[in-house]
Amino acid sequence: MLIHDAPGSSPPPAEPAGAARLPERRVRPSTIWCGIAAAVLVLVAGELIAAHINALGPLTSLFRDYVGRPKSATTSWAGFLLALVGVTIRVRVTALAAAIAIDVVFVVIRAVEGRLFTVGNGPTIVLTALAVIAAVRWSGERHRTALRAITFGALLILATKIGEIWLDITAWACPRVLDPYAQLADHALGNPSWFVGHVLDIAGPVPLSVVRWVYFELPVAAIVVAVWQLRNVTTGEWPRHHLVRTFLALGLIGPLFYVIFPIVGPILAFGPQGNGLEIADVWPDIVPPLPFSVGPMPFDGITPRNCMPSLHTAWALSLFIHSRRGPRWLRYGGAFWLVCTLIATLGLGAHYGVDLIAGAALCLTVESVLRDPDRGWDHYRIRVVALGIATFAATLLATRYLAPTMAAHPLLSGFALLAMLAALSATFYATWFAPTRPGKVEAPGAAVESSVVR
């Protein structure tokens, strides 16, 4: 059942109806310069670490986006399209035409030289030019709105570059992985990766291709939702909260746990892609029997340890939540993307069930921290954030230290895990989506309708 805003609920912050506008928050120049300095420092540090571990650095990868072969065409275009929400329609059309033209030129050059087809140079070059023009030539509200949107687009691209080197760092820093613990704990959930993987094998190539495409093209859906949320920023005020904030926060926090709880996934640790390092090539046909003992297993120094928590689950769930405020096509699209992503994370052998629970708990916690910033930290927000942290921590600690017990008592352990997540979900809904009672508050110069969450 889809979650919709209940009748009588307050309008979303992005579209205040009949309410007085709150004063817009301005970012101090010192904060901007500190942010720029921090970004440069992280990029340089990432490049130095990449040189040390013989990996592709973020600055080198960014340079290839300008004049070489972009590593990801989707990311460049996603960041560029997000930046375009902050400029006028005329500028959007001009910038889009220029990006397409530049990409066509690069495609022709690659074809003549016999190199692989890809795109992504055009949006990166035009986005940079747009940033320079907005900073130097525009002024006033046009200047601020454009730079804010361009910053979000650039952050999406830069975060991806930094994320790529971080994945290489996880492989270098964690020679042993904890997959045996996750697989053992998954007995409490009915070994969902084995089950869904087997079902996809039976379903045939079409369903497999659909969920695989959805899994790898998550940024496409995210940009659709984000653009819808930010569609009116050139003529009105910015929403207090939107999907991009949650996406960036999850991308900053989630990967930190990759080195705390390194996991490579069932298709690698128990499947055909382990390249001889797998415990046994049994995924998804045979569920491994309960072992006499469990411990970390060695793995190569190349494969990223990027399973716990499942950020694909966290991002898809945040996309689903933010699509609830949209029209019917957006709501159903968000639900479709979430369902297909959950199927793909398990059915492609990329994650264990406990990874998904941790990812969902992380999403609901981060979303509760960021959502409705003007509301403040009342006891309702504190309650859902505390419950989210407890659910996330309990999932990781139980998987690491209670995996044999969970496998020996699967019904009780599985019920406990799912009950924690259900309680968190119910509390999240009650805090942010439950029916509200209208009340009257005085805005400067006018009486307006307000809503108070019970």
C-alpha atoms as one frame of an Amber mdcrd trajectory, in Angstrom:
protein
   0.000   0.000   0.000   1.404   3.384  -0.971   1.924   5.997   1.705   0.052
   9.168   0.844  -0.389  12.314   2.846  -3.379  11.795   5.091  -6.402  14.061
   4.663  -5.893  17.230   6.590  -2.129  16.950   6.728  -0.025  20.041   6.411
   1.173  21.114   2.952   4.755  20.285   2.094   7.403  22.882   2.875   8.145
  23.219  -0.842   4.637  24.452  -1.578   3.244  26.493   1.298  -0.451  27.076
   0.671  -2.001  30.076   2.310   0.879  30.476   4.714   3.171  33.413   5.179
   6.653  32.895   3.851   9.348  32.362   6.388  12.426  34.536   6.039  14.868
  32.900   3.661  18.102  31.743   5.207  21.219  33.209   3.666  24.514  31.396
   3.757  27.403  33.483   5.030  30.332  34.043   2.633  32.724  32.600   5.235
  30.688  29.379   5.250  30.845  29.194   1.461  34.605  29.648   1.376  35.076
  27.084   4.154  32.981  24.621   2.166  35.047  25.236  -0.976  38.295  24.813
   0.983  37.028  21.567   2.538  36.026  20.192  -0.868  39.427  21.023  -2.351
  41.180  19.476   0.643  39.186  16.246   0.356  39.798  16.038  -3.397  43.552
  16.567  -2.983  43.727  14.070  -0.116  41.792  11.550  -2.194  44.187  12.037
  -5.104  47.222  11.486  -2.864  45.726   8.343  -1.327  44.825   7.074  -4.801
  48.430   7.507  -5.913  49.568   5.556  -2.838  47.237   2.601  -3.421  47.500
   2.736  -7.227  43.861   3.687  -7.856  42.017   6.301  -9.897  42.003   9.578
  -7.945  39.067  11.988  -7.838  40.976  14.835  -9.537  42.175  12.525 -12.312
  38.649  11.220 -12.767  37.306  14.776 -12.873  39.941  15.773 -15.446  38.799
  12.888 -17.663  35.248  14.239 -17.471  36.514  17.376 -19.208  38.861  16.064
 -21.889  39.033  12.268 -21.591  36.658   9.360 -21.238  34.204   9.979 -18.357
  33.927   7.098 -15.920  30.179   7.676 -15.557  28.003   9.383 -18.132  24.933
   9.213 -15.899  26.480  11.139 -13.013  27.652  14.057 -15.151  24.282  14.455
 -16.801  22.420  14.032 -13.500  24.421  16.808 -11.826  24.034  19.042 -14.858
  20.259  18.590 -15.073  19.929  19.275 -11.363  21.865  22.530 -11.770  19.527
  23.679 -14.542  16.576  24.027 -12.145  18.144  27.252 -10.864  18.262  29.119
 -14.181  15.653  30.515 -16.541  14.091  28.472 -19.340  16.079  30.351 -21.966
  19.367  29.569 -20.217  18.312  25.960 -19.716  17.645  25.448 -23.418  20.910
  27.131 -24.422  22.963  25.186 -21.883  21.310  21.895 -22.774  21.929  22.438
 -26.496  25.563  23.304 -25.820  26.092  20.205 -23.656  24.563  17.933 -26.286
  26.634  19.530 -29.052  29.878  19.099 -27.112  29.038  15.480 -26.339  28.342
  14.828 -30.018  31.744  16.250 -30.944  33.482  13.985 -28.418  31.480  10.970
 -29.614  32.546  11.635 -33.218  36.192  11.986 -32.202  36.065   8.706 -30.252
  34.405   6.957 -33.184  37.099   8.171 -35.588  39.845   7.049 -33.206  38.151
   3.698 -32.601  37.606   4.250 -28.886  34.626   3.131 -26.816  31.390   5.093
 -26.961  30.452   7.219 -23.967  29.077  10.650 -23.134  29.437  13.071 -20.235
  32.039  15.639 -21.286  29.454  18.147 -22.465  27.483  18.537 -19.232  30.651
  18.853 -17.144  32.110  21.578 -19.383  28.842  23.526 -19.654  28.173  23.219
 -15.912  31.572  24.779 -15.206  30.943  27.576 -17.705  27.514  28.178 -16.185
  29.042  28.462 -12.712  31.552  31.060 -13.918  28.867  33.091 -15.700  26.541
  33.004 -12.688  29.322  34.042 -10.313  30.750  36.841 -12.471  27.912  38.284
 -14.547  24.663  37.735 -12.646  23.547  39.497  -9.491  20.772  39.581  -6.919
  18.303  36.742  -6.544  19.155  35.345  -9.977  22.785  35.065  -8.900  21.956
  33.342  -5.583  19.411  30.902  -7.010  21.629  29.853  -9.904  24.718  29.331
  -7.756  22.752  27.347  -5.198  21.409  24.953  -7.834  24.810  24.715  -9.532
  26.392  23.910  -6.167  24.003  21.012  -5.628  24.728  19.698  -9.123  28.476
  20.012  -8.630  28.292  18.365  -5.199  26.525  15.387  -6.733  29.369  14.944
  -9.219  32.157  15.566  -6.681  30.563  13.276  -4.099  30.585  10.496  -6.679
  34.283  11.074  -7.397  35.132  10.984  -3.705  32.927   7.934  -3.219  34.826
   6.052  -5.913  38.195   6.484  -4.191  36.605   5.659  -0.828  35.490   2.302
  -2.223  39.073   1.626  -3.279  40.199   2.577   0.226  37.798   0.065   1.783
  39.330  -2.725  -0.301  42.864  -1.619   0.616  42.184  -1.070   4.330  40.083
  -4.194   5.016  41.843  -7.374   3.859  39.294  -9.524   5.712  35.518  -9.329
   5.329  32.602 -10.278   7.594  30.380 -12.002   5.043  30.185 -15.244   7.055
  28.521 -13.323   9.891  26.010 -11.626   7.582  25.137 -14.902   5.854  24.683
 -16.634   9.195  22.504 -13.822  10.547  20.424 -13.954   7.360  19.127 -17.374
   8.400  16.864 -15.397  10.743  15.323 -13.688   7.691  14.960 -16.811   5.587
  18.095 -16.185   3.472  16.338 -13.628   1.232  19.247 -13.151  -1.177  19.252
 -16.872  -2.037  15.463 -16.903  -2.385  15.146 -13.781  -4.565  18.186 -14.734
  -6.634  16.658 -18.121  -7.368  13.309 -16.535  -8.277  15.016 -14.135 -10.716
  16.811 -17.068 -12.321  13.468 -18.757 -12.902  11.772 -15.525 -14.065  14.059
 -15.210 -17.064  16.068 -12.423 -18.711  13.379  -9.716 -18.970  12.649  -9.215
 -15.228  16.351  -9.566 -14.529  17.189  -6.856 -17.061  14.526  -4.512 -15.645
  15.672  -4.730 -12.031  19.321  -4.546 -13.075  18.663  -1.334 -15.027  16.702
   0.162 -12.125  19.491  -0.779  -9.720  22.255   0.893 -11.695  20.251   3.915
 -12.875  19.031   5.087  -9.470  20.425   8.618 -10.130  17.962   8.963 -13.028
  14.954   8.520 -10.750  16.524  10.722  -8.085  16.968  13.579 -10.526  13.333
  13.272 -11.654  12.103  13.626  -8.064  14.599  16.370  -7.214  13.767  18.395
 -10.320  10.065  18.140  -9.498  10.691  19.369  -5.957  12.894  22.260  -7.110
  10.949  23.165 -10.256   9.788  26.576  -8.953  12.958  27.912  -7.344  13.526
  30.517 -10.073  10.138  32.130  -9.390   9.605  31.317  -5.706  11.469  30.307
  -2.590  13.575  27.198  -2.091  11.971  24.302  -0.212  13.228  23.888   3.329
  14.018  20.244   2.630  14.387  18.209  -0.539  15.739  14.910  -1.797  19.216
  16.173  -2.683  19.966  16.994   0.976  19.069  13.465   2.044  21.002  11.868
  -0.822  24.169  13.790  -0.013  23.869  13.136   3.725  23.412   9.397   3.174
  26.375   9.374   0.800  28.499  11.078   3.449  27.488   8.982   6.472  26.789
   5.513   5.056  30.213   4.709   3.549  31.922   5.321   6.895  30.547   1.977
   8.035  32.103   0.134   5.111  35.414  -0.011   6.971  33.703  -0.790  10.289
  31.683  -3.667   8.832  33.374  -4.757   5.556  31.214  -7.039   3.397  31.505
  -7.864  -0.309  28.144  -9.584  -0.907  26.870 -13.140  -1.438  27.637 -13.359
  -5.158  31.314 -12.803  -4.300  31.693 -14.549  -0.936  29.414 -17.481  -1.788
  28.954 -17.265  -5.551  30.515 -17.506  -8.989  32.225 -14.097  -8.957  34.546
 -14.782  -6.039  37.458 -15.607  -8.371  38.566 -18.488  -6.165  38.292 -16.563
  -2.895  34.680 -17.565  -2.183  33.843 -19.927   0.655  31.804 -22.047  -1.756
  30.185 -21.465  -5.155  26.611 -22.066  -3.971  24.710 -18.787  -4.493  21.776
 -18.752  -5.257  21.053 -22.481  -5.570  22.180 -23.927  -2.234  21.965 -22.233
   1.157  25.184 -22.984   3.083  24.609 -25.178   6.150  25.245 -23.778   9.606
  29.017 -23.875  10.246  30.660 -25.177  13.406  32.449 -21.845  13.820  32.385
 -18.460  12.165  35.038 -15.828  11.587  36.230 -13.172   9.124  37.372 -14.406
   5.729  40.224 -13.020   3.587  39.389 -11.388   0.282  41.247  -9.536  -2.461
  42.479  -5.960  -2.265  40.384  -4.751  -5.222  36.723  -5.482  -4.468  34.936
  -2.667  -2.569  33.494  -3.558   0.837  30.304  -1.596   0.193  27.395  -3.709
   1.446  26.684  -2.776   5.072  24.553  -0.699   5.140  22.875  -0.978   1.737
  22.956   2.576   0.400  20.932   1.536  -2.632  18.152   0.634  -0.203  18.610
   3.864   1.740  18.585   6.042  -1.394  15.630   4.225  -2.970  13.646   4.536
   0.266  14.414   8.265   0.504  13.317   8.652  -3.120  10.073   6.844  -2.272
   9.457   9.091   0.749  10.059  12.301  -1.191   7.859  11.162  -4.069   4.859
  10.966  -1.688   4.258  14.710  -2.060   4.085  14.547  -5.835   1.425  13.761
  -8.427   0.209  10.228  -9.008   2.776   9.388 -11.710   5.607  10.417  -9.374
   4.215   8.474  -6.416   3.827   5.293  -8.435   7.231   5.814  -9.999   8.819
   6.134  -6.564   7.099   2.949  -5.396   8.205   1.093  -8.539  11.808   2.186
  -8.080  11.843   1.139  -4.428  10.384  -2.311  -5.097  12.700  -2.992  -8.037
  15.720  -1.776  -6.094  14.949  -4.069  -3.155  14.534  -6.996  -5.541  17.784
  -6.126  -7.314  19.879  -5.697  -4.158  18.969  -9.229  -3.124  18.398 -10.933
  -6.476  21.665  -9.757  -8.037  23.609 -11.093  -5.066  24.858  -7.669  -4.048
  23.491  -7.655  -0.483  22.287  -9.733   2.431  18.942  -9.123   4.113  20.563
  -7.526   7.174  22.194  -4.975   4.853  18.752  -3.831   3.715  17.455  -3.480
   7.279  20.476  -1.360   8.212  20.070   0.753   5.067  16.385   1.393   5.738
  17.083   2.340   9.362  19.836   4.713   8.265  17.546   6.379   5.725  14.678
   6.940   8.172  17.102   8.303  10.771  18.860  10.744   8.443  15.566  11.821
   6.903  14.158  12.530  10.382  17.184  14.644  11.257  16.874  16.764   8.106
  13.114  16.914   7.592  11.091  20.057   8.433  14.026  22.076   9.856  11.750
  24.914  11.033  10.011  22.532  13.423  13.063  22.248  15.666  14.109  19.376
  17.889  10.898  18.540  19.715  10.466  15.232  21.539   8.776  13.677  18.483
  11.870  14.199  16.327  14.168  13.065  19.140  12.070   9.920  19.585  12.235
   8.797  15.954  15.943   9.655  15.609  16.815   7.772  18.799  14.802   4.763
  17.663  16.514   4.878  14.270  19.991   4.951  15.798  19.060   2.089  18.123
  17.697  -0.016  15.232  20.752   0.626  13.075  23.228  -0.112  15.880  21.333
  -3.208  17.054  21.328  -4.640  13.508  25.089  -4.233  13.108  25.965  -5.450
  16.614  23.634  -8.446  16.440  25.012  -9.440  13.029  28.598  -9.237  14.282
  28.286 -10.765  17.737  25.035 -12.779  17.780  25.025 -14.358  14.311  25.276
 -17.976  15.566  22.465 -17.352  18.047  20.319 -15.739  15.340  20.863 -18.734
  13.036  20.062 -21.177  15.839  16.831 -19.331  16.722  15.712 -17.893  13.384
  12.018 -17.293  14.146  12.627 -15.274  17.295  15.639 -13.415  15.876  13.947
 -12.632  12.575  10.848 -11.390  14.341  12.988  -9.135  16.564  14.822  -7.596
  13.585  11.661  -6.983  11.574   9.783  -5.721  14.644  12.457  -3.085  15.273
  12.252  -1.902  11.676   8.435  -1.937  11.757   8.416   0.112  14.977  10.806
   2.616  13.422   8.695   2.853  10.261   5.489   3.351  12.240   7.103   6.028
  14.388   8.471   7.759  11.294   5.032   7.774   9.699   3.366   9.018  12.879
   5.901  11.827  13.155   5.939  13.091   9.579   2.892  11.783   7.702   0.110
  11.136  10.208  -3.105  13.241  10.153  -2.749  16.632  11.824  -5.101  18.979
  13.569  -5.299  22.528  12.159  -4.573  25.465  14.396  -4.199  29.204  14.131
  -0.915  31.053  14.334  -0.164  34.666  13.677   2.228  35.472  10.870   3.702
  38.963  10.494   0.862  41.082   9.176  -1.660  38.269   8.650  -3.405  35.352
  10.297  -2.618  32.123   8.537  -3.501  28.487   8.875  -0.944  26.200  10.414
  -0.772  22.558  11.349   0.598  20.834  14.404   1.708  17.225  14.254   0.222
  15.222  17.055
